[in-house]
CSV table of C-alpha atoms in Angstrom, one decimal:
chain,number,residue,atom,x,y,z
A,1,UNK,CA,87.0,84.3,79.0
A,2,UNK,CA,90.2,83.8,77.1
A,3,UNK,CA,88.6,85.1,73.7
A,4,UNK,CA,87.7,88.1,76.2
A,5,UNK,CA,91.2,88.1,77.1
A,6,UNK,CA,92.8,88.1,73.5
A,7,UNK,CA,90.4,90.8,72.4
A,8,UNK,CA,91.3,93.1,75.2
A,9,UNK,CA,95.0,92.4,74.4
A,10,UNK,CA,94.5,93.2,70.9
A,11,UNK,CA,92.4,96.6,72.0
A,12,UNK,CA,95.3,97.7,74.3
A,13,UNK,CA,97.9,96.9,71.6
A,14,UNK,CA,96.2,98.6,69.1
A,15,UNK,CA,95.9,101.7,71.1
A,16,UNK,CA,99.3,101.7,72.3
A,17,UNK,CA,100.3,101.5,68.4
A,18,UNK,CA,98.5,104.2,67.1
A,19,UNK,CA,99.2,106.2,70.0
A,20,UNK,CA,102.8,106.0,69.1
A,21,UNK,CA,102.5,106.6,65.4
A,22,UNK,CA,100.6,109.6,66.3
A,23,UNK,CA,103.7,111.1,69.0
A,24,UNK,CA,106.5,110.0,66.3
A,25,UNK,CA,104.5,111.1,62.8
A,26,UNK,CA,103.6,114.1,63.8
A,27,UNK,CA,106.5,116.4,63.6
A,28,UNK,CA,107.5,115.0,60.3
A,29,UNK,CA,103.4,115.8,59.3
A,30,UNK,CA,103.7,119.6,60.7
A,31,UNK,CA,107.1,119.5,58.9
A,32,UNK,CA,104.9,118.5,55.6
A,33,UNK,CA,102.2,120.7,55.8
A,34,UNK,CA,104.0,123.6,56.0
A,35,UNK,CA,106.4,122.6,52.9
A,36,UNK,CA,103.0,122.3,51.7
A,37,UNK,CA,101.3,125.8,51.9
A,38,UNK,CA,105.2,128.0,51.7
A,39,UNK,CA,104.3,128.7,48.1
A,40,UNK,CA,101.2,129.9,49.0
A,41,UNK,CA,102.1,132.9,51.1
A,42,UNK,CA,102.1,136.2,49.8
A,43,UNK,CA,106.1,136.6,50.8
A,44,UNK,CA,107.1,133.8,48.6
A,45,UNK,CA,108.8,130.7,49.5
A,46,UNK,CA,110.6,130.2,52.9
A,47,UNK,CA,111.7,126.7,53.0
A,48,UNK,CA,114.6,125.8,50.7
A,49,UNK,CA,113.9,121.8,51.9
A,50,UNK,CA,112.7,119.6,54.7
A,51,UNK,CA,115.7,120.0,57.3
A,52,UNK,CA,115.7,124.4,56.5
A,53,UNK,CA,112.0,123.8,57.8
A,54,UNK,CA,112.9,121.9,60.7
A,55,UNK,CA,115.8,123.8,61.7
A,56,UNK,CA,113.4,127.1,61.1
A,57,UNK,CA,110.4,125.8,63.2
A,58,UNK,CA,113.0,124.8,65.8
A,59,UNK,CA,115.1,128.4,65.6
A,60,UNK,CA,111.6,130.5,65.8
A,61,UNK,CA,109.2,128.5,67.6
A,62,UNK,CA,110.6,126.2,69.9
A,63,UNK,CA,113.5,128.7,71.0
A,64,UNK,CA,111.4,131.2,72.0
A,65,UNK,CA,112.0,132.8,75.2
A,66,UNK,CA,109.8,133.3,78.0
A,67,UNK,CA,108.4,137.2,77.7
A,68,UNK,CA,106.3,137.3,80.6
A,69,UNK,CA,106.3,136.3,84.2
A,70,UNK,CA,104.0,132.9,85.0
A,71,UNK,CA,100.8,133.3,86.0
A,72,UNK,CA,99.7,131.1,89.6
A,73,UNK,CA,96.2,132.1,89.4
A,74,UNK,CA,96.5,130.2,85.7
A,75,UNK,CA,98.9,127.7,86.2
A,76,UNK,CA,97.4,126.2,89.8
A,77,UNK,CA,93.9,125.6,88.6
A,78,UNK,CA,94.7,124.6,85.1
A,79,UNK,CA,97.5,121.9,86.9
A,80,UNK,CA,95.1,121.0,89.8
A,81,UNK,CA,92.1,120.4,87.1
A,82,UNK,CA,93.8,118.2,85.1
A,83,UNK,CA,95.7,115.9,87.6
A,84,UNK,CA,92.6,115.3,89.0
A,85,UNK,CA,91.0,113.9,85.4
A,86,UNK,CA,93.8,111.9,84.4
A,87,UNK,CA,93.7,110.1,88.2
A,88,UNK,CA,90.4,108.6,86.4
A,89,UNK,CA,92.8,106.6,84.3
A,90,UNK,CA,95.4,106.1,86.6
A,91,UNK,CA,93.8,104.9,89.7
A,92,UNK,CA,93.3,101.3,88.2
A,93,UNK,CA,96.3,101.1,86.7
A,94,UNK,CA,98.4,102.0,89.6
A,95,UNK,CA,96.1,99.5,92.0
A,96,UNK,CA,97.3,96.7,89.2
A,97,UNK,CA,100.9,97.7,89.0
A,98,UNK,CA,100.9,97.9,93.2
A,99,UNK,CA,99.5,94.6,93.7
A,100,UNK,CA,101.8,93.1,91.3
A,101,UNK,CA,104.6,94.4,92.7
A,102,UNK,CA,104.4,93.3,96.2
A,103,UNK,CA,102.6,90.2,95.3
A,104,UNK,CA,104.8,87.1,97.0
A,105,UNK,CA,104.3,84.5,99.3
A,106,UNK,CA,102.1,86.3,101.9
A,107,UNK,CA,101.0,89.2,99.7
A,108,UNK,CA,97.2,89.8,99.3
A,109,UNK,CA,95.9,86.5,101.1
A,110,UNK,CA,98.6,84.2,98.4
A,111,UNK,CA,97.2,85.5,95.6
A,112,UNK,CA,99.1,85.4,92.4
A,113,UNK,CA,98.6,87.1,89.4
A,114,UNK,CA,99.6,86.1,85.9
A,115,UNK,CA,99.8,89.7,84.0
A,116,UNK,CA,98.2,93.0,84.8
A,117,UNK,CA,94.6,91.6,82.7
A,118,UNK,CA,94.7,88.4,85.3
A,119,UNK,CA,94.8,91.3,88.5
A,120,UNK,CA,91.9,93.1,87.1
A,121,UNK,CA,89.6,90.4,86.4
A,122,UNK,CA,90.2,88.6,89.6
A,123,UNK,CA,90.1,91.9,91.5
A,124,UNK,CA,86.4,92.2,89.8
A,125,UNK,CA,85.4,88.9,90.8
A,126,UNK,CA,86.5,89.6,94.4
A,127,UNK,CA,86.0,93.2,94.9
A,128,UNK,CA,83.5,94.5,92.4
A,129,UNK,CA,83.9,97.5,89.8
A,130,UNK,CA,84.7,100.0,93.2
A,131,UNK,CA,87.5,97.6,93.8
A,132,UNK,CA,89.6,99.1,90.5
A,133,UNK,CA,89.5,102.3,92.2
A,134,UNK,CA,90.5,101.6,95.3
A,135,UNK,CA,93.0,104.5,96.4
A,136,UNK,CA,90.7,106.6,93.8
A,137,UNK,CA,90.9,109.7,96.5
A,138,UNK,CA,94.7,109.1,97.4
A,139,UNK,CA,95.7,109.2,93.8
A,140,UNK,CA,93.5,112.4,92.8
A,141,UNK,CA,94.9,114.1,95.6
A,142,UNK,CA,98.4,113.5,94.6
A,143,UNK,CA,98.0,114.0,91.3
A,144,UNK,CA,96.1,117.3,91.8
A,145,UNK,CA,98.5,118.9,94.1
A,146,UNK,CA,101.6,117.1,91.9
A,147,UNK,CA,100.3,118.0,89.0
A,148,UNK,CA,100.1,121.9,90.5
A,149,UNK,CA,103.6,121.7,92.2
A,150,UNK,CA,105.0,120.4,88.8
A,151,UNK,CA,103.6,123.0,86.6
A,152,UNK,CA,104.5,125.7,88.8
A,153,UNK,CA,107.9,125.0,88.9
A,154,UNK,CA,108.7,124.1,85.4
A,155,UNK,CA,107.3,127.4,84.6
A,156,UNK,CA,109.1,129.8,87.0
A,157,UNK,CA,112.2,127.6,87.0
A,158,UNK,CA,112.1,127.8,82.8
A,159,UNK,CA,111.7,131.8,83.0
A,160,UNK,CA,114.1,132.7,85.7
A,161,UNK,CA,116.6,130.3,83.6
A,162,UNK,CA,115.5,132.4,80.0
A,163,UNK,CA,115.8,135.7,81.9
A,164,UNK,CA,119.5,134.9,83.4
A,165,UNK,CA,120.6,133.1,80.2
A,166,UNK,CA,119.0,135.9,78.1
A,167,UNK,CA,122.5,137.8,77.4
A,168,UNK,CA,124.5,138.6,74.0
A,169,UNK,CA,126.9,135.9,74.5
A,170,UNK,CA,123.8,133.6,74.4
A,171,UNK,CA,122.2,134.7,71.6
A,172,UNK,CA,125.0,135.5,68.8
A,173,UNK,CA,124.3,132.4,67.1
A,174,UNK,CA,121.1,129.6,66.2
A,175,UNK,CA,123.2,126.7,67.6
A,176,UNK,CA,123.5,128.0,71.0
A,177,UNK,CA,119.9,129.1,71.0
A,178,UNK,CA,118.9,125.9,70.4
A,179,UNK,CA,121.2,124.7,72.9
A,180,UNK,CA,119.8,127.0,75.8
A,181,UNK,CA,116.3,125.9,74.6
A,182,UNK,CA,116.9,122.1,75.1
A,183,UNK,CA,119.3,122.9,78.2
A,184,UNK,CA,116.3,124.8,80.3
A,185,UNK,CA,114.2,122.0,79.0
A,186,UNK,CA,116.2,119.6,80.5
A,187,UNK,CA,116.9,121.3,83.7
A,188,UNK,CA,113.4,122.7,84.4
A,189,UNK,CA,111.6,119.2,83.9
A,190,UNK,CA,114.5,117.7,86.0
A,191,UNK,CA,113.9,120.4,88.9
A,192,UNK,CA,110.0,120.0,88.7
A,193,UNK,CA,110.0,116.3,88.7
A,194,UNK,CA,111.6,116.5,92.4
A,195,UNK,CA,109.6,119.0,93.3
A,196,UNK,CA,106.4,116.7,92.1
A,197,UNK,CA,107.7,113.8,93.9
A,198,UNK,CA,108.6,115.8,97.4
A,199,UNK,CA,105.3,117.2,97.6
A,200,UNK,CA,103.2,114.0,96.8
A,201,UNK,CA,105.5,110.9,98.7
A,202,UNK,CA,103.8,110.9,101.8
A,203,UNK,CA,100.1,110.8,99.6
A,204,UNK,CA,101.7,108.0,97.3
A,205,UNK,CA,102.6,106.0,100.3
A,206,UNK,CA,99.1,106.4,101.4
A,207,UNK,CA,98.0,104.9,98.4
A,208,UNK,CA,100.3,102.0,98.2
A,209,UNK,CA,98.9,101.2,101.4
A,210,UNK,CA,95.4,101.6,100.6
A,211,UNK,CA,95.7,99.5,97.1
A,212,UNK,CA,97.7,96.9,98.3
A,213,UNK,CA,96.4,96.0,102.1
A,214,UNK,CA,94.0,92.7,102.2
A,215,UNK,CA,91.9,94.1,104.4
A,216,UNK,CA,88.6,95.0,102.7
A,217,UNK,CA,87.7,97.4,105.6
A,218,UNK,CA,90.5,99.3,105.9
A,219,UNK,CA,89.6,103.1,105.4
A,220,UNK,CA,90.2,104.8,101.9
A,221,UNK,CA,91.1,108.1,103.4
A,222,UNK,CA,94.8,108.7,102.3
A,223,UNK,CA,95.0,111.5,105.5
A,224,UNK,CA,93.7,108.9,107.8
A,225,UNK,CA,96.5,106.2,106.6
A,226,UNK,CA,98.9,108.7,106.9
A,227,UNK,CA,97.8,109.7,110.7
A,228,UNK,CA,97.7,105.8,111.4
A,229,UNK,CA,101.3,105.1,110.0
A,230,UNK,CA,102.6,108.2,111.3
A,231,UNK,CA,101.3,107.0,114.9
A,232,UNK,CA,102.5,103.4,114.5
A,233,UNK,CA,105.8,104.9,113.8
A,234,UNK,CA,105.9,107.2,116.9
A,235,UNK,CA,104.7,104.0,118.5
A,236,UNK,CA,107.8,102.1,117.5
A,237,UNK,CA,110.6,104.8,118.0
A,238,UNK,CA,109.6,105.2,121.4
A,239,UNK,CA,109.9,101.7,122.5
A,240,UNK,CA,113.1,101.5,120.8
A,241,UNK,CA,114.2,104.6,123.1
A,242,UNK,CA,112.9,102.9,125.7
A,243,UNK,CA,115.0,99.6,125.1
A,244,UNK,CA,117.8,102.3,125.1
A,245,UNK,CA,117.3,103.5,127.9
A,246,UNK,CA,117.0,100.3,129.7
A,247,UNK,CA,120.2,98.9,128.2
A,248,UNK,CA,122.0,101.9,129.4
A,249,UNK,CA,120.8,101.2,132.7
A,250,UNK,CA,122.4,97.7,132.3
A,251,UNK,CA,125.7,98.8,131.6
A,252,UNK,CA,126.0,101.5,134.3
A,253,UNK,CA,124.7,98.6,136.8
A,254,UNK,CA,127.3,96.9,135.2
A,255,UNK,CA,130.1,99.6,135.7
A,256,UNK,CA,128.9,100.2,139.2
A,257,UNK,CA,129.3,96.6,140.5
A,258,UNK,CA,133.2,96.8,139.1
A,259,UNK,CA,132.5,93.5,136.8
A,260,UNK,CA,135.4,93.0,134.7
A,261,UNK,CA,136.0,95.1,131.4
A,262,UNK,CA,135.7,92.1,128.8
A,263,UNK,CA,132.6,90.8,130.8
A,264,UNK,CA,131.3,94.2,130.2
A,265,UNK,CA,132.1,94.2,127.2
A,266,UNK,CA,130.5,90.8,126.6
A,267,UNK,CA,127.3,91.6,127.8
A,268,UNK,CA,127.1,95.0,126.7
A,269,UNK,CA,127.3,93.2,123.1
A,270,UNK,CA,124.5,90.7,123.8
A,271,UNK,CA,122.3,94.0,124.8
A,272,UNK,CA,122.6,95.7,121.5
A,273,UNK,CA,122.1,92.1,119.0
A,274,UNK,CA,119.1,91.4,121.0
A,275,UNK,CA,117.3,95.3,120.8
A,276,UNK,CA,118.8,95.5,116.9
């Protein structure tokens, strides 16, 4: 089992390497290749070195502005469609991450776990392959509609922001292009990131619930969790109104029966410890 271990370690690390040498090699590799074919072109060359080619590809590519209004009937499906694949991934990841997070002394039956590899083989030992993909459904429906909510708002955000922004003062130089291009980056994943979240909270809840509960009947349907908690909750305000109401009842027996203020006051005081 520990060999099993190492290896899996090794596999993850290795992943995770060439994963990053892959995000941070290749700008400098598109950066080479077209140094590479400039000569070739029939107008000549166009890069005088490595940083005029980055400063080009940033000036004409990635400062573009947005020429045409975003398409929903697109943008949805496209968003929904992939949300839903990566939730593949994501689902046993998450349930590891959960259940180490709110692991402790009465967490999950006592159970402790030693590093995310320790959760997953001890939650196949007790729960089978299905239990890695516990809060499957919850976590495809909120990365579905997230991802959708996201998308859509990065895009219309990004092209109301190019249309207002698009104005001479704005464009008389590269610098401030660049500047506006980064700056409605910024701002547009900012916006969309709370718009992601504000959609999808009540459906992550659901699945916090779902991936971290003991119980191995409790139902997998995030809507159902939701009804349940939401019910619970309804359930709890209105005996806390009703401890209100009886407190308030106290004091104006109290008041009626002309007890002295500080007595009042006294028991009034004992009243509201005891219902908070």
């Amino acid at each position: 089992m520990t060999g099993a271990g190492d290896a899996a370690k090794e596999y993850a690390a290795g992943c995770a390497a060439g994963i990053a040498q892959v995000a941070v090699g290749h700008p400098f590799d598109t950066v080479k290749v077209k140094l590479q074919a400039h000569n070739t072109t029939a107008h000549g060359k166009v890069y005088r070195n490595a940083f005029h080619c980055t400063r080009r590809i940033l000036v004409e590519e990635g400062g573009k502005s947005e020429d045409g209004r975003p398409q929903l009937q697109v943008i949805i499906p496209s968003a929904a469609c992939s949300g839903a694949l990566i939730s593949c991934i994501l689902t046993p990841t998450e349930l590891m991450k959960c259940r180490m997070q709110v692991q402790g002394k009465h967490a999950l039956h006592g159970t402790r776990y030693s590093s995310p590899l320790d959760c997953a083989m001890k939650t196949l030992q007790s729960e089978g392959v299905c239990g890695l993909f516990r809060g499957g459904l919850a976590t495809l429906f909120r990365e579905a509609v997230g991802n959708a909510v996201f998308f859509c708002t990065y895009e219309y955000s990004r092209y109301w922001m190019h249309r207002y922004l698009d104005s001479p003062w704005f464009s008389g130089g590269n610098h401030l292009v660049l500047a506006k291009d980064v700056g409605v980056g910024i701002m547009s994943g900012g916006i969309s990131g709370m718009a992601f979240w504000t959609a999808t909270l009540p459906l992550d809840v659901a699945k916090t619930i779902i991936q971290t509960d003991p119980d191995p009947h409790l139902s997998r349907n995030p809507f159902q969790i939701l009804k349940m908690s939401t019910c619970l909750k309804c359930h709890r305000f209105i005996e806390e109104l009703e401890w209100v109401a009886v407190m308030l009842a106290l004091v104006r027996r109290l008041h009626e029966h002309s007890l002295p203020m500080q007595l009042q006051l006294l028991l009034g005081n004992t009243l509201l410890r005891f219902l908070v």
